[in-house]
Amino acid sequence: MLPSCVRFLTLLGAASSSLAGVTVQKPGLTVPPAYASHKTDVEKIFTTSYAAYKEFAFGHDELHPVTEGVGDDLGGWGASLVDAMGTMDLLEEAVNFTATIDFSTPPVPQLISVFETTIRWVGGLISAYELSDEKYPILITKAKEVTDKLAYAWVGNNTMPYHSVDFTTNTPQIGTNSIAGVGTLSLEWLALSHYTGNETYGKLTEGGVIAVAQLPAPLPGLAGQNVDPSTGQFTNLYVTWGAGSDSYFEYLIKYARYTNNANTIFVDSWKTAVDSSIRTLLRNSTVGGHMYLADYDAEQLIRHVGSHLACYYAGNWLLGGKLLQNQTIIDIALQLNDGCWNTYASTETGIGPETFAFISSDGNFTGGAAITDEQLAFYNEHGFYITGSDYIQRPEVLESNFYAWRVTGDTKYLDRAASAIASFNKFLPTTVAFACLNNVNDITQGFIDDMESFWHVGLFRRSVCVLNLCIYRFAEVLKYLYLTFDDPTHISLDTHVWNTECHPLRAPPALDSY
Ligand SMILES: *[C@@H]1O[C@H](CO)[C@@H](O)[C@H](O)[C@H]1NC(C)=O
Ligand SMILES: *[C@@H]1O[C@H](CO)[C@@H](O)[C@H](O)[C@H]1NC(C)=O
Ligand SMILES: *[C@@H]1O[C@H](CO)[C@@H](O)[C@H](O)[C@H]1NC(C)=O
Ligand SMILES: *[C@@H]1O[C@H](CO)[C@@H](O)[C@H](O)[C@H]1NC(C)=O
Ligand SMILES: *[C@@H]1O[C@H](CO)[C@@H](O)[C@H](O)[C@H]1NC(C)=O
Ligand SMILES: *[C@@H]1O[C@H](CO)[C@@H](O)[C@H](O)[C@H]1NC(C)=O
């Protein structure tokens, strides 16, 4: 039997934009004219941010082409959104710049993350290629160039890749990897196999996911957070839909859709993970009855914690619930989405915090500090309390809101997106563009980093990794917001599968069931 990824290549070759099979979006959906101005609002934020980006960062000597965001911001934006906005000159400028990048010789020796580079660069370049009607083959050439370096993360007969590769020596750093690091490469690498005709990319990444999915997990379908590629075993049995594990789960169902179940292990693993989560991790807060997915630690204790990052789960469950035509999953996903939105609706800025916690009928254990009086007072009012107050321009809550809109057609999700735009315009602008916040519930605590260095050091990167997220994430935030107010048939959940960095990839027509 051919590996599923090879069979898929034939399938994608025959893909057309015609709809078939099960649909994810509400049929006939349109954005009411009253909401048109919000699309313009997003375009304005984009134009301001992009102008600042060009002024301070674009093509700057300091920028390292691999770890930095050019692929994401230009490759990704360049096609996915810039093209959607019809500003093709910016796209061509970005393509021209990309053509000058030499991935084989990094300016300074350094370890390159396989995961980060895949989701930003490989995903961004391929998405750019597709959305510009395959006019710039150089984008595939560059995606191949960087992926050929990343492929050194597989050594010997390991089925799982190491976390990072030294591009100077073409050797990986030996150590553990997260399951997200192993499991969030498959869409991008399989797409690359399709465009290059080299099956190795898809085979390597698919093999890693299958290896994780086949390990005995702490809870059915719910893998531990970390693995050692040299042994192929878990090194950590912490279960979470949040950081470290997140996009492993996310890609199980997306890969099932992208490959149309060529191998059923992906959809089966996702179903088992969701079923197990509903049985074991789902919690209602004792105040407000908000629904959350708890963590489950290596001591088998439920941790009553949540995070902005994990809030992608609502959108992911909506996608999977629609593909599986399972109303139970859809209904729970919509409640999880409401729980995440409540973290926005409850703060002074209307923007949600980085991390939070809650209390349910089985207690309040978080694995961290005990709840303070101030937190308890906030909890008694809002049904969650803030444990990490910053906002680093993460997209997940608005990502799930985008899915909720496209799936249900309920305009309350357009109102929520509009409210977030208003908050960004009110609280994030600096003299140059848009910043990250120290405390979403206390604006007097100001921006992260001071303005000047924030824009150079923080926003436009360098060694301060956390702050780097601001520009990366902004690409995602604005794309999800833009798409929320865009014509739903333009880049549809029925024709595309989004990578975890908001780069849509063209999918084959859907099956009748998954
Ligand atoms: C991109 O490069 C092409 C070929 O060199 C050139 O014709 C075009 O003007 C450039 N576009 C931009 C926007 O710089
Ligand atoms: C396919 O890609 C792999 C991974 O980079 C590489 O080792 C191999 O040489 C390529 N095969 C061909 C035929 O180009
Ligand atoms: C890996 O390959 C070596 C031979 O190259 C073999 O001895 C070993 O058993 C293999 N290990 C696994 C886990 O398959
Ligand atoms: C829908 O999903 C739920 C939760 O996993 C499961 O219990 C139920 O059996 C599924 N329904 C069908 C018809 O498969
Ligand atoms: C949570 O509350 C909903 C009603 O809002 C209820 O249907 C569900 O059974 C509750 N779930 C748990 C895990 O308590
Ligand atoms: C948190 O849990 C501890 C241990 O069960 C309990 O003593 C305490 O009262 C709880 N606090 C709140 C605010 O529920």
XYZ file of C-alpha atoms and ligand atoms in Angstrom:
598
model
C 0.000 0.000 0.000
C 1.219 3.489 -0.823
C 1.819 5.732 2.186
C -1.248 7.914 2.696
C 0.713 11.052 1.912
C 1.575 9.746 -1.547
C -2.012 8.886 -2.326
C -2.955 12.347 -1.167
C -0.668 13.978 -3.702
C -2.723 12.538 -6.528
C -5.820 13.750 -4.803
C -4.626 17.307 -4.337
C -3.516 17.402 -7.947
C -7.121 16.813 -8.890
C -8.448 19.400 -6.423
C -10.928 21.910 -7.681
C -12.571 24.771 -5.894
C -15.999 23.207 -6.299
C -17.657 22.258 -3.045
C -18.484 18.666 -2.359
C -19.211 16.542 0.639
C -19.609 17.787 4.172
C -19.403 21.568 4.686
C -17.869 23.440 7.605
C -19.191 26.918 6.861
C -22.860 27.776 7.093
C -24.067 27.550 3.464
C -24.877 30.858 1.758
C -23.198 32.914 4.483
C -22.617 36.625 3.783
C -21.371 39.474 5.986
C -24.206 41.986 6.500
C -23.374 45.387 4.888
C -23.554 47.082 8.304
C -20.258 45.359 9.220
C -18.314 46.438 6.103
C -16.535 49.288 7.905
C -14.767 46.846 10.240
C -12.876 45.336 7.338
C -11.619 48.825 6.538
C -10.627 49.244 10.199
C -8.463 46.114 9.998
C -6.900 47.333 6.751
C -5.947 50.581 8.499
C -4.298 48.746 11.399
C -2.497 46.575 8.902
C -1.266 49.505 6.815
C 0.057 51.305 9.902
C 1.741 48.175 11.256
C 3.211 47.216 7.915
C 4.565 50.719 7.316
C 6.287 50.581 10.716
C 7.526 47.109 9.961
C 9.076 48.280 6.701
C 10.581 51.363 8.255
C 12.189 49.584 11.180
C 12.702 46.000 10.193
C 12.268 45.104 6.567
C 15.528 43.981 5.014
C 17.367 45.320 8.045
C 20.920 44.033 8.435
C 20.185 42.697 11.873
C 17.424 40.504 10.634
C 18.260 36.904 10.442
C 16.327 35.478 7.557
C 15.524 32.178 9.166
C 14.464 32.851 12.706
C 12.993 36.223 12.014
C 9.544 36.919 10.838
C 10.063 37.884 7.237
C 8.625 34.650 5.976
C 5.684 35.054 8.221
C 5.087 38.705 7.766
C 5.910 38.941 4.097
C 5.473 35.436 2.828
C 2.397 34.981 4.888
C 0.937 38.428 4.871
C 2.257 39.026 1.423
C -0.039 36.470 0.049
C -2.692 35.639 2.500
C -3.751 39.093 3.435
C -1.901 41.585 1.283
C -3.204 39.758 -1.724
C -6.651 39.582 -0.191
C -6.491 43.343 0.230
C -5.431 43.751 -3.375
C -2.160 45.484 -2.568
C -0.118 43.464 -4.992
C 2.882 45.796 -5.126
C 3.655 44.992 -1.488
C 3.409 41.324 -2.306
C 5.822 41.606 -5.207
C 8.257 43.565 -3.095
C 8.087 40.802 -0.493
C 8.585 38.129 -3.136
C 11.598 39.980 -4.496
C 13.092 40.205 -1.034
C 12.454 36.533 -0.337
C 14.314 35.652 -3.525
C 17.485 37.237 -2.107
C 17.522 35.142 1.094
C 20.190 32.460 1.242
C 19.034 29.805 3.679
C 22.137 27.681 3.262
C 24.471 30.154 4.953
C 23.105 31.796 8.082
C 24.976 35.012 8.981
C 25.798 33.665 12.433
C 25.888 30.023 13.549
C 22.692 29.301 15.409
C 20.104 26.653 16.116
C 17.023 26.937 13.965
C 13.678 25.703 15.330
C 12.099 23.166 12.991
C 8.606 23.963 14.259
C 8.818 27.763 14.172
C 10.496 27.806 10.783
C 7.974 25.392 9.330
C 4.847 27.183 10.497
C 6.139 30.665 9.621
C 8.377 30.202 6.597
C 7.331 26.994 4.887
C 3.630 27.616 5.589
C 3.901 31.310 4.682
C 5.771 30.711 1.431
C 3.502 27.932 0.187
C 0.360 29.814 1.133
C 1.772 32.871 -0.644
C 2.470 30.776 -3.715
C -1.065 29.415 -3.836
C -2.854 32.671 -3.109
C -0.883 34.505 -5.802
C -2.115 31.967 -8.340
C 1.234 30.179 -8.517
C 2.768 33.174 -10.270
C 5.996 33.146 -8.220
C 7.684 29.717 -8.366
C 10.586 31.229 -6.419
C 8.408 30.876 -3.309
C 8.428 27.095 -3.686
C 12.142 27.113 -4.470
C 12.770 28.978 -1.208
C 10.396 26.769 0.782
C 12.287 23.732 -0.509
C 15.659 25.316 0.268
C 14.810 25.927 3.909
C 12.970 22.613 4.374
C 15.922 20.641 3.024
C 17.927 22.126 5.908
C 15.209 21.384 8.459
C 15.111 17.764 7.278
C 18.436 17.219 9.086
C 16.307 17.063 12.267
C 15.690 13.389 11.459
C 18.731 11.267 12.163
C 19.394 7.546 11.841
C 16.177 5.637 11.980
C 14.389 8.044 14.334
C 10.783 8.525 13.274
C 10.501 11.798 15.225
C 12.512 14.928 14.430
C 14.717 16.758 16.917
C 13.677 20.231 17.927
C 16.288 22.290 16.089
C 19.023 22.158 13.493
C 22.373 23.943 13.210
C 22.268 25.229 9.622
C 26.045 25.615 9.490
C 26.859 21.997 10.318
C 23.552 20.450 9.176
C 23.228 18.590 12.471
C 20.367 18.633 14.953
C 20.649 19.533 18.602
C 20.185 16.253 20.456
C 17.477 16.530 23.096
C 13.768 16.284 23.701
C 11.048 17.736 21.515
C 7.476 18.706 22.316
C 4.653 16.829 20.632
C 3.662 20.137 19.021
C 7.229 20.280 17.668
C 6.804 16.833 16.139
C 3.172 17.136 15.150
C 2.918 20.589 13.592
C 4.887 20.066 10.393
C 2.733 17.656 8.444
C 0.466 20.056 6.531
C 3.287 22.281 5.346
C 5.690 19.478 4.438
C 3.058 17.469 2.609
C 2.123 20.564 0.616
C 5.804 20.900 -0.252
C 5.873 17.286 -1.411
C 2.975 18.113 -3.669
C 4.693 21.097 -5.270
C 8.166 19.578 -5.564
C 7.249 15.977 -6.375
C 9.572 14.827 -3.567
C 7.568 12.498 -1.315
C 10.162 12.518 1.449
C 8.836 15.673 3.141
C 5.353 14.257 3.689
C 6.644 10.824 4.686
C 9.019 12.191 7.319
C 6.492 14.418 9.061
C 3.588 11.992 8.829
C 5.779 9.284 10.338
C 6.530 11.460 13.361
C 2.857 12.116 14.062
C 1.957 8.442 13.714
C 4.734 7.514 16.127
C 3.348 9.901 18.768
C -0.234 8.781 18.155
C 0.775 5.144 18.677
C 2.504 5.637 22.042
C 0.544 4.529 25.127
C -0.882 7.841 26.358
C -1.685 9.008 29.927
C -5.365 9.309 28.918
C -6.922 7.788 25.775
C -5.847 9.909 22.788
C -4.245 12.496 25.069
C -0.503 12.254 24.562
C 2.114 13.538 27.005
C 3.762 16.866 26.310
C 7.311 15.845 25.384
C 9.154 13.066 23.601
C 12.749 11.937 23.126
C 13.234 11.298 19.395
C 16.178 8.964 20.089
C 14.011 6.556 22.111
C 10.678 7.437 20.560
C 9.144 7.591 24.078
C 7.397 10.267 26.133
C 9.632 12.149 28.566
C 6.716 13.982 30.149
C 3.187 12.798 30.832
C 1.541 16.196 31.364
C -1.713 16.430 29.397
C -2.858 19.783 28.049
C -4.456 21.357 24.998
C -2.156 24.311 25.733
C 1.515 25.087 25.109
C 3.803 22.212 24.131
C 0.965 19.965 22.985
C -1.509 22.365 21.359
C -0.980 22.106 17.626
C -0.243 18.348 17.721
C -3.964 17.945 18.488
C -4.875 20.782 16.145
C -3.156 19.138 13.163
C -4.651 15.672 13.722
C -8.036 16.788 12.399
C -6.610 19.289 9.914
C -4.366 16.626 8.399
C -7.319 14.219 8.251
C -9.205 16.868 6.260
C -6.180 17.815 4.108
C -5.500 14.206 3.149
C -9.172 13.201 3.169
C -8.560 10.329 5.565
C -5.986 8.590 3.371
C -4.896 7.085 6.693
C -7.600 7.050 9.370
C -5.181 7.183 12.306
C -5.335 11.009 12.288
C -9.099 11.387 12.534
C -9.348 8.471 14.972
C -6.692 9.940 17.260
C -8.426 13.320 17.220
C -11.819 11.768 17.989
C -10.351 9.791 20.872
C -8.571 12.882 22.223
C -11.776 14.934 22.125
C -13.894 12.179 23.628
C -11.378 11.677 26.405
C -11.214 15.443 27.021
C -14.993 15.667 27.314
C -14.956 12.827 29.848
C -11.958 13.934 31.891
C -10.927 17.551 31.281
C -14.154 19.470 30.724
C -15.138 21.732 33.637
C -17.770 24.367 34.428
C -16.800 27.244 36.687
C -18.751 27.456 39.945
C -19.414 31.116 39.151
C -21.114 31.869 35.818
C -20.979 28.253 34.595
C -18.259 29.010 32.038
C -16.830 25.975 30.293
C -13.081 25.255 30.171
C -10.701 22.388 29.392
C -8.513 21.689 32.419
C -4.982 20.222 32.346
C -4.130 16.789 33.782
C -0.694 16.503 35.314
C 1.771 13.638 35.644
C 0.463 12.985 39.186
C -2.974 12.519 37.595
C -4.356 15.674 39.192
C -6.729 18.042 37.419
C -5.272 21.527 37.125
C -7.894 24.250 36.877
C -5.986 26.437 34.462
C -6.515 27.989 31.047
C -4.595 30.166 28.624
C -5.080 32.471 25.702
C -2.939 30.107 23.617
C -5.145 27.082 24.350
C -8.280 28.920 23.259
C -7.693 27.753 19.676
C -9.384 24.544 20.871
C -12.865 25.999 20.400
C -12.247 26.686 16.700
C -10.507 23.358 16.255
C -13.432 21.469 17.828
C -15.850 23.409 15.624
C -13.892 22.346 12.543
C -13.737 18.722 13.694
C -17.337 18.705 14.934
C -18.530 19.863 11.508
C -16.356 17.379 9.617
C -17.577 14.543 11.840
C -21.119 15.962 11.810
C -21.172 15.585 15.574
C -23.496 18.108 17.246
C -22.253 17.211 20.741
C -18.747 18.363 19.839
C -20.068 21.486 18.078
C -22.217 22.491 21.081
C -19.358 22.043 23.535
C -17.011 23.932 21.204
C -19.379 26.903 21.146
C -19.489 26.922 24.963
C -15.710 26.702 25.177
C -15.584 29.598 22.734
C -17.892 31.609 25.002
C -15.652 30.812 27.977
C -12.642 32.152 26.099
C -14.489 35.240 24.927
C -15.540 35.903 28.531
C -11.847 36.443 29.337
C -11.929 39.364 26.865
C -15.335 40.696 27.864
C -14.387 40.804 31.561
C -11.322 43.053 31.528
C -10.834 46.812 31.618
C -9.390 46.813 28.079
C -11.736 44.242 26.541
C -8.657 42.136 25.755
C -8.037 38.751 27.360
C -5.051 37.830 29.558
C -2.187 35.431 28.760
C -3.138 32.887 31.462
C -6.034 32.389 33.836
C -7.539 29.865 36.255
C -10.970 28.904 37.563
C -12.763 26.933 40.251
C -15.090 24.023 39.522
C -17.102 21.648 41.693
C -14.029 19.435 42.145
C -11.857 22.201 43.550
C -9.352 24.870 42.655
C -5.979 23.094 42.366
C -3.777 24.757 39.719
C -0.341 23.395 40.553
C 0.648 27.006 41.247
C 0.088 29.673 43.853
C -3.107 29.630 45.930
C -5.797 32.070 44.906
C -5.407 35.558 46.435
C -8.238 37.652 47.871
C -8.057 39.998 44.907
C -8.216 37.091 42.457
C -11.129 35.578 44.359
C -13.040 38.856 44.156
C -12.419 38.951 40.371
C -13.440 35.314 40.094
C -16.679 35.890 41.997
C -17.578 38.542 39.442
C -16.322 36.920 36.208
C -16.015 33.140 36.623
C -12.213 33.081 36.033
C -9.220 34.867 37.532
C -6.081 36.244 35.942
C -2.755 34.500 36.598
C -0.752 36.083 33.754
C -2.013 39.560 32.958
C -0.097 40.451 29.801
C -1.311 40.550 26.214
C 1.347 39.614 23.675
C -0.919 39.863 20.651
C -1.917 36.263 20.573
C -4.570 35.292 18.023
C -6.356 32.230 19.428
C -9.478 33.776 20.930
C -10.176 35.700 17.727
C -9.219 32.633 15.686
C -11.933 30.590 17.403
C -14.330 33.519 17.069
C -13.649 33.468 13.304
C -14.556 29.754 13.142
C -17.685 30.362 15.246
C -18.834 33.068 12.816
C -18.180 31.018 9.691
C -19.787 27.883 11.183
C -22.923 29.409 12.746
C -23.503 32.686 10.887
C -24.477 34.272 14.221
C -23.616 37.988 13.999
C -22.762 38.111 17.719
C -19.351 36.829 16.639
C -18.986 39.782 14.250
C -19.853 42.060 17.167
C -17.180 40.407 19.304
C -14.562 40.848 16.583
C -15.610 44.492 16.182
C -15.273 44.967 19.926
C -11.736 43.541 19.855
C -10.771 45.903 17.011
C -12.102 48.835 19.013
C -10.039 47.708 22.029
C -6.876 47.371 19.956
C -7.402 50.826 18.479
C -8.045 52.295 21.904
C -5.361 50.607 23.994
C -2.510 49.376 21.798
C -1.436 52.314 19.606
C 1.927 53.908 20.339
C 3.495 56.744 18.408
C 4.564 54.261 15.743
C 2.135 51.363 15.538
C 0.704 48.828 18.001
C 2.217 47.443 21.192
C 1.792 44.624 23.698
C 0.328 45.249 27.151
C 1.628 44.446 30.626
C -1.811 44.166 32.168
C -5.067 43.814 30.255
C -6.977 44.768 33.377
C -4.878 47.762 34.367
C -3.866 50.019 31.536
C -1.768 52.180 33.872
C 0.857 49.404 33.855
C 1.645 50.433 30.300
C 3.206 48.760 27.327
C 5.639 45.897 27.471
C 9.095 47.423 27.209
C 9.517 51.148 26.671
C 8.425 52.508 23.369
C 11.658 53.105 21.560
C 13.356 49.834 22.330
C 10.073 48.065 22.098
C 9.772 48.896 18.470
C 13.352 47.956 17.727
C 14.144 45.307 20.265
C 10.714 44.077 21.111
C 8.517 44.364 18.129
C 11.199 43.988 15.577
C 12.868 41.295 17.480
C 16.363 40.313 18.299
C 17.134 38.208 21.247
C 14.085 38.924 23.393
C 11.999 36.000 22.297
C 8.811 36.690 24.164
C 8.592 40.180 22.819
C 9.302 38.944 19.328
C 5.903 37.401 19.400
C 4.310 40.780 19.033
C 4.941 41.158 15.343
C 4.565 37.487 14.572
C 1.275 37.235 16.323
C 0.006 40.460 14.922
C 0.089 38.886 11.503
C -2.274 36.209 12.724
C -4.546 38.489 14.726
C -5.113 40.833 11.811
C -5.596 38.033 9.310
C -8.264 36.328 11.411
C -9.983 39.669 11.992
C -9.795 40.555 8.315
C -11.167 37.202 7.247
C -13.984 37.508 9.792
C -15.302 40.544 7.895
C -14.300 39.329 4.437
C -16.556 37.545 1.924
C -16.853 34.033 3.439
C -16.459 32.430 0.019
C -13.141 34.196 -0.639
C -10.891 31.955 1.457
C -13.355 29.440 2.832
C -13.149 26.778 5.539
C -14.550 24.451 2.873
C -11.741 25.042 0.366
C -8.753 25.660 2.642
C -7.116 24.273 5.751
C -5.340 26.862 7.892
C -1.922 26.079 9.243
C -1.349 26.981 12.889
C 0.139 30.339 11.876
C -2.972 31.425 9.949
C -1.585 30.567 6.527
C -4.405 28.945 4.526
C -3.522 25.973 2.309
C -5.733 24.784 -0.532
C -7.516 21.521 0.344
C -9.124 18.932 -1.914
C -12.952 18.775 -2.045
C -14.289 17.358 1.226
C -15.535 13.807 1.711
C -19.175 13.088 2.565
C -18.057 12.006 6.028
C -14.875 11.686 8.071
C 10.473 42.722 -8.433
O 11.491 42.242 -9.277
C 11.130 42.296 -10.646
C 12.228 41.588 -11.440
O 13.466 42.059 -11.054
C 10.965 43.749 -11.060
O 10.578 43.821 -12.404
C 9.873 44.360 -10.196
O 9.758 45.741 -10.490
C 10.167 44.189 -8.728
N 8.988 44.622 -8.006
C 9.042 45.406 -6.915
C 7.727 45.817 -6.301
O 10.084 45.763 -6.394
C 13.903 14.807 -1.227
O 14.061 15.566 -0.041
C 14.928 14.980 0.905
C 14.844 15.791 2.201
O 15.413 17.041 2.016
C 16.318 14.866 0.324
O 17.182 14.238 1.233
C 16.272 14.054 -0.971
O 17.525 14.078 -1.574
C 15.235 14.639 -1.915
N 15.075 13.731 -3.032
C 15.243 14.122 -4.281
C 15.003 13.080 -5.316
O 15.529 15.259 -4.572
C 17.846 1.454 13.928
O 18.703 0.958 12.921
C 19.761 0.156 13.429
C 20.629 -0.238 12.250
O 20.944 0.888 11.488
C 19.201 -1.071 14.115
O 20.242 -1.798 14.685
C 18.243 -0.636 15.198
O 17.589 -1.740 15.743
C 17.182 0.306 14.653
N 16.412 0.798 15.746
C 15.092 0.839 15.701
C 14.432 1.413 16.918
O 14.445 0.448 14.761
C -20.068 12.629 19.137
O -18.994 12.891 19.999
C -19.234 12.508 21.335
C -18.049 13.028 22.140
O -16.867 12.408 21.726
C -19.406 11.015 21.419
O -19.685 10.631 22.732
C -20.536 10.592 20.504
O -20.597 9.193 20.457
C -20.329 11.123 19.103
N -21.515 10.886 18.322
C -21.506 10.126 17.250
C -22.823 9.971 16.541
O -20.488 9.624 16.833
C -21.658 22.361 32.358
O -22.842 23.120 32.219
C -23.626 22.748 31.101
C -24.773 23.714 31.028
O -24.256 24.990 30.855
C -24.097 21.330 31.271
O -24.833 20.952 30.133
C -22.904 20.428 31.428
O -23.320 19.121 31.714
C -21.963 20.900 32.514
N -20.736 20.151 32.387
C -19.986 19.767 33.400
C -18.717 19.074 33.059
O -20.316 19.990 34.543
C -9.337 25.973 47.355
O -9.126 24.628 47.692
C -8.674 24.453 49.009
C -8.340 22.988 49.193
O -9.452 22.204 48.859
C -9.747 24.934 49.983
O -9.274 24.803 51.290
C -10.041 26.388 49.689
O -11.138 26.836 50.463
C -10.404 26.575 48.217
N -10.531 28.005 47.919
C -11.575 28.485 47.257
C -11.587 29.970 47.047
O -12.441 27.784 46.779
